[in-house]
CSV table of C-alpha atoms in Angstrom, one decimal:
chain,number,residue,atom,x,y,z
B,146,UNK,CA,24.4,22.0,10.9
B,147,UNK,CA,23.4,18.4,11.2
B,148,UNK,CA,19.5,19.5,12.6
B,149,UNK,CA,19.4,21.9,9.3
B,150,UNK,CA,20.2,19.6,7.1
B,151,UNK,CA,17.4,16.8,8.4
B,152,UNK,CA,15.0,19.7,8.8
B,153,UNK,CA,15.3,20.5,5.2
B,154,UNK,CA,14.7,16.5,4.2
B,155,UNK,CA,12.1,16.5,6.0
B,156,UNK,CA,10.3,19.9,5.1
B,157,UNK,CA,10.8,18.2,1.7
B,158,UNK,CA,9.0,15.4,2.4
B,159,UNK,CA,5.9,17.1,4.4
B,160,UNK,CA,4.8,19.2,1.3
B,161,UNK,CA,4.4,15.9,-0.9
B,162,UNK,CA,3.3,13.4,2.3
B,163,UNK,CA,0.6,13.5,4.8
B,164,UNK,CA,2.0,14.5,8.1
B,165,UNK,CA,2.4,11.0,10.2
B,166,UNK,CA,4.4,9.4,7.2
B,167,UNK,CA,6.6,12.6,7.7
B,168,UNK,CA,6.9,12.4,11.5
B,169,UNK,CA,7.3,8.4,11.0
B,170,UNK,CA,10.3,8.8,8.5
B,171,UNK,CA,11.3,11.7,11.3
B,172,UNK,CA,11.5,9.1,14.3
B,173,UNK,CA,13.8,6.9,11.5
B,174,UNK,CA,16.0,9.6,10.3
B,175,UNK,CA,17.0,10.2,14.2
B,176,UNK,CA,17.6,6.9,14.5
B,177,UNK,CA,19.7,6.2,11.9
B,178,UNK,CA,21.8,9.6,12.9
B,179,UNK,CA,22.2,7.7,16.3
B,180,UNK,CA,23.6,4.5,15.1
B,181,UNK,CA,25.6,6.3,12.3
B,182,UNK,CA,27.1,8.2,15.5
B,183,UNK,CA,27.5,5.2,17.7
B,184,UNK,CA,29.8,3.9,14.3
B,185,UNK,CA,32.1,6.9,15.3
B,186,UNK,CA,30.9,9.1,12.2
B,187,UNK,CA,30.9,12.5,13.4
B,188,UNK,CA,27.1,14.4,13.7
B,189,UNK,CA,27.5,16.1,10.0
B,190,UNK,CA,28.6,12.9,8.7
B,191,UNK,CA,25.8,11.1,10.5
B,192,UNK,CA,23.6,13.2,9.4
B,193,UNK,CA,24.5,13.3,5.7
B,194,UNK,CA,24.6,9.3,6.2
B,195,UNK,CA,21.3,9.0,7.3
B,196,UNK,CA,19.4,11.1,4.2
B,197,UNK,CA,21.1,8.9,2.1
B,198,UNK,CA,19.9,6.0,3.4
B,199,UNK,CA,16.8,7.2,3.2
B,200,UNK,CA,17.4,8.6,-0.4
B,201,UNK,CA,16.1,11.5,-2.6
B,202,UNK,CA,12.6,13.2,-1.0
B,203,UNK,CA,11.2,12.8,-4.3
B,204,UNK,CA,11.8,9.1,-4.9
B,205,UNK,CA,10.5,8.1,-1.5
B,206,UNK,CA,7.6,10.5,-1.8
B,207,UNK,CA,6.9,8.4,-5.2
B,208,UNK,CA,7.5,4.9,-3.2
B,209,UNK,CA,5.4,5.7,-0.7
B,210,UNK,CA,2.5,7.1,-3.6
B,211,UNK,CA,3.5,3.7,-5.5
B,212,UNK,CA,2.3,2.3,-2.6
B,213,UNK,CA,-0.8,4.1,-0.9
B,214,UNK,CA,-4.0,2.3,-0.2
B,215,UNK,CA,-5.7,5.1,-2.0
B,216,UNK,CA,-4.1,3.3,-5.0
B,217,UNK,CA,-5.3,0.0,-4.7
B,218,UNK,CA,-8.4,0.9,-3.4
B,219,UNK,CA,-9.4,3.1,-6.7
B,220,UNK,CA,-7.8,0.5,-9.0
B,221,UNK,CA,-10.7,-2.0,-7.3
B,222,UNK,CA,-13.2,0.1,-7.4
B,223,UNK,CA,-12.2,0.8,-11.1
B,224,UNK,CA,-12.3,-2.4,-12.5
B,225,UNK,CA,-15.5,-3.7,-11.0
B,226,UNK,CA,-16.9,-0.6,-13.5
B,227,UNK,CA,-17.1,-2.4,-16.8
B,228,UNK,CA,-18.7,-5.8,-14.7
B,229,UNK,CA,-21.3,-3.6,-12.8
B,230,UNK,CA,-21.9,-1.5,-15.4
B,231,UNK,CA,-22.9,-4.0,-18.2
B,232,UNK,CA,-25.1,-5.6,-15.7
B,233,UNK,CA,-26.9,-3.0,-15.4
B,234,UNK,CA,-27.3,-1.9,-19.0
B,235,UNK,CA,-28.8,-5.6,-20.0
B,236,UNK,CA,-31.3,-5.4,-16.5
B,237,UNK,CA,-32.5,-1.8,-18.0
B,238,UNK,CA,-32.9,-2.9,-21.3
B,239,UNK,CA,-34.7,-5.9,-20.2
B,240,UNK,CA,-36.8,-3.9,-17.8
B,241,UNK,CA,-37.7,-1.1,-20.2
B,242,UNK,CA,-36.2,1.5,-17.8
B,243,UNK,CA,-36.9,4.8,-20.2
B,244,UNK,CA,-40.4,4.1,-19.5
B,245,UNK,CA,-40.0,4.1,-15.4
B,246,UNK,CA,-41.0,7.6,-14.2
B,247,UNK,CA,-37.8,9.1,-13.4
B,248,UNK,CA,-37.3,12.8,-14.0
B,249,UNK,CA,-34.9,13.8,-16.8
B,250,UNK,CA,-33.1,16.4,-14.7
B,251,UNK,CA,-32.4,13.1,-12.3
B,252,UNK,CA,-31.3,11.2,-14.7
B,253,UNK,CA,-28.3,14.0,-15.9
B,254,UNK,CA,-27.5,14.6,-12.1
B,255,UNK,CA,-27.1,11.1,-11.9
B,256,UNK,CA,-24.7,10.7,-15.2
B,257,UNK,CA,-22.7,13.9,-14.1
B,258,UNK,CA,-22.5,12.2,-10.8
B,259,UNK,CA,-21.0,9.1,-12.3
B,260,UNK,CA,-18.9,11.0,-14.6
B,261,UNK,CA,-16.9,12.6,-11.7
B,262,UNK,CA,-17.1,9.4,-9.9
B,263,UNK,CA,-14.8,8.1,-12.3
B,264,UNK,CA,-12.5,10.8,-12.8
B,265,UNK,CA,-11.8,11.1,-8.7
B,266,UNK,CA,-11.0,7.4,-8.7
B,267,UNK,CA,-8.6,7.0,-12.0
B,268,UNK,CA,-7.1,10.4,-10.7
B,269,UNK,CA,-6.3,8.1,-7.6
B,270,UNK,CA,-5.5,5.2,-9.3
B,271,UNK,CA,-2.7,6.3,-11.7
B,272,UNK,CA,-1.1,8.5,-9.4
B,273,UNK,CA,2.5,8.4,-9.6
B,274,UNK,CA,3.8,11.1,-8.0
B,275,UNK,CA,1.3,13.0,-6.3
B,276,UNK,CA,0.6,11.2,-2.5
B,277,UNK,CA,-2.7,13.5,-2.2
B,278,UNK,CA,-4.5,12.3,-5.8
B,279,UNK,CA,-4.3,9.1,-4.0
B,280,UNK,CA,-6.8,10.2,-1.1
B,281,UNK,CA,-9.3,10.9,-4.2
B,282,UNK,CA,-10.1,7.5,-3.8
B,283,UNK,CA,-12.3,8.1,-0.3
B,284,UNK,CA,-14.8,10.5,-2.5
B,285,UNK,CA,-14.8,8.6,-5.1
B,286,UNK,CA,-15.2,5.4,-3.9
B,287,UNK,CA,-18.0,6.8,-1.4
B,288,UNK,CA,-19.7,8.3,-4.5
B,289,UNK,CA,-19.6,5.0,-5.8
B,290,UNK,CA,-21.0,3.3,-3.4
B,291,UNK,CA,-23.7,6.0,-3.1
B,292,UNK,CA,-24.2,5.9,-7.3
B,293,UNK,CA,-25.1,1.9,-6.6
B,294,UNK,CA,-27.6,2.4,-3.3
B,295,UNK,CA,-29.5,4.9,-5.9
B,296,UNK,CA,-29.5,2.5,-8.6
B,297,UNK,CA,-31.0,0.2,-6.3
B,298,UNK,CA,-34.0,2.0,-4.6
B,299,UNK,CA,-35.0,3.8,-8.0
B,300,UNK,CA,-34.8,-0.2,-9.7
B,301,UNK,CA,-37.4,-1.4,-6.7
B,302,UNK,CA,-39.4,1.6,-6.6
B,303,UNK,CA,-39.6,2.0,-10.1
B,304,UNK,CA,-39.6,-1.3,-12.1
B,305,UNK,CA,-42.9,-3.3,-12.7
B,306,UNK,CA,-41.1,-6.3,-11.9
B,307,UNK,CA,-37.9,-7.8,-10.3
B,308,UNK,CA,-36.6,-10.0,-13.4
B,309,UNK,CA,-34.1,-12.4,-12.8
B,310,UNK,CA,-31.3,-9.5,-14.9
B,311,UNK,CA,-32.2,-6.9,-12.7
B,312,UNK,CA,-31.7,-8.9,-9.8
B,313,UNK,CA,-28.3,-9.6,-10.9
B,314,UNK,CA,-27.2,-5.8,-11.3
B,315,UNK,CA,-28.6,-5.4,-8.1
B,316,UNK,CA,-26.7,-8.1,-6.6
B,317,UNK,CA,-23.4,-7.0,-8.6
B,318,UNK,CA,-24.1,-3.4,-6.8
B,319,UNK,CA,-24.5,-4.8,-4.2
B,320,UNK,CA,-21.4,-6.5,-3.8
B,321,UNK,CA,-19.3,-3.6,-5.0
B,322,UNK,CA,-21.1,-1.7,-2.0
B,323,UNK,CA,-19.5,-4.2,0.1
B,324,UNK,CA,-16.2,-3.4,-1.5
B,325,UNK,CA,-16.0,-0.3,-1.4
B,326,UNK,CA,-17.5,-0.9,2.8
B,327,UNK,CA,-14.3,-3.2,3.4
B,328,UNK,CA,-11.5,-0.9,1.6
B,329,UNK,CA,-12.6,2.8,1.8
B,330,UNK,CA,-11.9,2.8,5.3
B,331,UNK,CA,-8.6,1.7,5.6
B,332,UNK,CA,-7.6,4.9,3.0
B,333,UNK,CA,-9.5,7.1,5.4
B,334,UNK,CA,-7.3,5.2,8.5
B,335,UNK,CA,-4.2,6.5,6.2
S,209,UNK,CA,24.7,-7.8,-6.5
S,210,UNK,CA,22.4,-6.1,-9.0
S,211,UNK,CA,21.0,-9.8,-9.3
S,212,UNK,CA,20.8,-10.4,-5.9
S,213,UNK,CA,18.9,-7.1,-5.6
S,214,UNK,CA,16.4,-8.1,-8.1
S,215,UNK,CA,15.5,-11.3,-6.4
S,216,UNK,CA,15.7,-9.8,-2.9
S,217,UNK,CA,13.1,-7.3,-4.2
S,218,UNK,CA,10.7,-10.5,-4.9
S,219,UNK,CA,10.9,-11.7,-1.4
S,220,UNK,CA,11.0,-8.5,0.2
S,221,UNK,CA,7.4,-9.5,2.1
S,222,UNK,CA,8.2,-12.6,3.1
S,223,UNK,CA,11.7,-11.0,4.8
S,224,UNK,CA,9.9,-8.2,6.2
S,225,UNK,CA,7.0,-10.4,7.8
S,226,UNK,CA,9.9,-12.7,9.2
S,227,UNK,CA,11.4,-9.7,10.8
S,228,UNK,CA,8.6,-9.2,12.9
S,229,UNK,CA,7.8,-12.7,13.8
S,230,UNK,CA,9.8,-12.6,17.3
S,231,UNK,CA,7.5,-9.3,17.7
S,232,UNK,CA,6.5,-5.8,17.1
S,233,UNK,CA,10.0,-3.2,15.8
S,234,UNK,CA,9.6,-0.2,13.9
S,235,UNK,CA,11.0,0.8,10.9
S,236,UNK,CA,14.2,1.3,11.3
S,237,UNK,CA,14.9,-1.5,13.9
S,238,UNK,CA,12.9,-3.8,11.0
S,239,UNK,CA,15.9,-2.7,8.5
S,240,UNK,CA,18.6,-3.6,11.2
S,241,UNK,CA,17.1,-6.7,11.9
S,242,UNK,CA,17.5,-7.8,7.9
S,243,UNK,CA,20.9,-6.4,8.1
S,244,UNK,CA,21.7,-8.2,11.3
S,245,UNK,CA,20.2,-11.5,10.0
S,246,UNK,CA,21.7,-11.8,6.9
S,247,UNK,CA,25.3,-11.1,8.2
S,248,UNK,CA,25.0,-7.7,6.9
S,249,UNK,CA,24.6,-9.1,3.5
S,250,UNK,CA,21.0,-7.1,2.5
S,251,UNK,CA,21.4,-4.0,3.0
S,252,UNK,CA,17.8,-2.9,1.5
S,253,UNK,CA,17.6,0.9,1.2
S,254,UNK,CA,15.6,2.0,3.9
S,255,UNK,CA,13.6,4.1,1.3
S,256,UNK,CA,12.0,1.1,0.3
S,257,UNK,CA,11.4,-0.4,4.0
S,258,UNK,CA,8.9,2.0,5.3
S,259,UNK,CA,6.6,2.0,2.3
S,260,UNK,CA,6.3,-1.9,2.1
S,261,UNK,CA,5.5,-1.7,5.7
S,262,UNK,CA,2.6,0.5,4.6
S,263,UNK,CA,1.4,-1.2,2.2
S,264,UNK,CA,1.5,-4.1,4.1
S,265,UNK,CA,-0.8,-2.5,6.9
S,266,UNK,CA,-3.1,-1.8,4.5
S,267,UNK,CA,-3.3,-5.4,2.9
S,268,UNK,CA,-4.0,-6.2,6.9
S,269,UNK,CA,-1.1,-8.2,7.3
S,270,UNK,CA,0.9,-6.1,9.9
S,271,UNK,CA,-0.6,-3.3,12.4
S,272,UNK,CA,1.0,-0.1,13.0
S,273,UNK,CA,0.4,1.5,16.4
S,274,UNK,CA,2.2,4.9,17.7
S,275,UNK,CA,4.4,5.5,20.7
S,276,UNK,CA,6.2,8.0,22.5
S,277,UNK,CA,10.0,7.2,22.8
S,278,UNK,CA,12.7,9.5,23.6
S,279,UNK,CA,10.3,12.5,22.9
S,280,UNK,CA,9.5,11.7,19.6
S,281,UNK,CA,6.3,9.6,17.6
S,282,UNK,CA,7.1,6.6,17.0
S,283,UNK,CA,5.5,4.2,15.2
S,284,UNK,CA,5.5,0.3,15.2
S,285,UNK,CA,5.0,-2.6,13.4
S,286,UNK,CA,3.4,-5.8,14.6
S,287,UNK,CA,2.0,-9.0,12.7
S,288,UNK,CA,-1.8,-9.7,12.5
S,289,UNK,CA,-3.0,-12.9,12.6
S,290,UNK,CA,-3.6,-13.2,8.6
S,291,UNK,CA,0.2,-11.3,8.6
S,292,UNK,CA,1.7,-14.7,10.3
S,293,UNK,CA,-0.7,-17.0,8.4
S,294,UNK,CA,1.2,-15.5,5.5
S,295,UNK,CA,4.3,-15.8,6.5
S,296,UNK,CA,3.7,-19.5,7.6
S,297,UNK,CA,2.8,-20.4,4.3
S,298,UNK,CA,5.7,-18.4,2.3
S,299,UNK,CA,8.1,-20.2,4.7
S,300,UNK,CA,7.0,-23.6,3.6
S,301,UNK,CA,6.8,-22.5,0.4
S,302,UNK,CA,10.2,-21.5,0.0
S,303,UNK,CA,11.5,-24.2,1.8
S,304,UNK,CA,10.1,-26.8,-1.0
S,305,UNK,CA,11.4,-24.4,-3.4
S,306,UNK,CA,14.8,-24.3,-2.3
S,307,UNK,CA,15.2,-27.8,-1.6
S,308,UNK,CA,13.7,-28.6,-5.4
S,309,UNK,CA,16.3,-26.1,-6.7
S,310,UNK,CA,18.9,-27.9,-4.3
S,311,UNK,CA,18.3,-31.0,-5.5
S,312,UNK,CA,18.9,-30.5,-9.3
S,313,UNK,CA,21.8,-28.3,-8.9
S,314,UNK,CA,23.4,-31.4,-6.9
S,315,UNK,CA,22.2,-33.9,-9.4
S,316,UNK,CA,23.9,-32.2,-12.4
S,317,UNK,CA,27.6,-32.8,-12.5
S,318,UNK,CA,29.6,-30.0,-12.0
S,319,UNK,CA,32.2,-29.5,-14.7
S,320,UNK,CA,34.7,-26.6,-15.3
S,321,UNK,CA,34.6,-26.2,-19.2
């Protein structure tokens, strides 16, 4: 049965895609079925035509993966970390930041924070296969932007003095907050 | 072919963003229109269509928008205003490529060895 065999493509494809790339890919597979037909192939044959156009449920799964936003947007996010963060290691160093009054227990929320930060966003970013690590990059990169906004107020509140290194972190922060503001939404539009 | 694959591949924006210049298709109808165009030379697995489309919706250079048609979701491709910016600029671009390429193949004498 031609509606078996597309139904079973497509139930494929659902359990490794989010639902409208699945119902997109749908609308194409009947359309490809239709101009197969209009050729003079019979249904089975159009059928069978169309999911190899499309090719193996895996493979596209992977393409489309290769290709999500989440991706690109965790990959940014990711490489503005060694930048950001060094800025900010000179600008507390320079600013004697172990002396600020910051609670220890604050200070290990904040690197645990961090720490899962970073895993969310490189599980994003090298995802091959896996369509849903990709969407790891909308906690992540929210965490991110989050991690920065903290760094900020506790820098004003707490430093003696805005010195010209801290105002740099601050601004690198700041414009990784942008970032994140111009490209986590279009993986939560996804 | 497997050349002409390769190559095909590194243009594959540029060809899809020309599809859509006359206005919006979906995803299947973008694939047709490449076939049609070329004289049914490229033939790009669809498999590789639809997720370029995405990705290019998410680097803002084409929208995607749903309809109903026939029952079913569709879903359809149109350029943004950066999406025919881009293709403005690859169009000249590969125009003083070609013609540079032209010109030296035409210069250099052919000769059967």
């Amino acid at each position: 049965m031609p509606g078996d065999l597309i139904s079973t493509y497509l139930g494929e494809l659902s359990c490794r895609l989010p639902a409208d790339i699945t119902e997109e890919i749908a609308d194409g597979l009947v359309e490809a079925c239709e101009q197969h037909r209009a050729r003079g192939l019979s249904e089975d044959d159009a059928a069978r035509a169309a999911i190899a156009e499309f090719g193996d449920p895996r493979q596209l799964a992977a393409e489309f993966t290769r290709h999500a936003a989440g991706r690109r947007t965790a990959r940014i996010m990711l490489a503005s970390g060694p930048a950001v963060g060094a800025c900010w290691g000179a600008a507390l160093i320079a600013s004697r930041a172990w002396t600020w009054p910051v609670p220890a227990g604050a200070k290990i929320a904040f690197g645990c924070l961090l720490l899962l930060v970073i895993g969310a966003l490189a599980s994003a970013a090298g995802s091959q296969r896996s369509y849903r690590l990709t969407r790891l990059a909308v906690p992540g990169g929210i965490g991110l932007i989050m991690l920065d906004l903290t760094m900020i107020t506790t820098a004003l509140l707490a430093a003696p003095a805005v010195t010209r290194v801290l105002a740099i972190a601050i601004s690198a922060s700041l414009t990784r907050v942008g970032l994140g503001a111009r490209f986590v939404p279009r993986v939560i539009a996804r | 072919m497997k050349r002409e694959a390769q190559v095909l591949k590194g243009h594959l924006d540029t060809l899809l963003l020309a599809t859509l210049a006359a206005g919006p298709r979906h995803g299947y109808a973008v694939k047709e229109a490449l076939r049609q165009a070329s004289g049914t030379r490229f033939d790009l697995p669809t498999g590789t269509i639809y997720p370029a489309l995405r990705r290019l919706e998410s680097a803002g250079l084409v929208d995607g928008s749903w309809s109903v048609v026939g029952g079913r979701r569709r879903r359809t491709y149109a350029l943004t205003g950066a999406g025919r910016r881009r293709l403005s600029g690859d169009r000249t671009a590969w125009r003083d490529f070609a013609s540079t390429v032209t010109s030296i193949l035409d210069a250099v004498p052919c000769r059967a060895t």
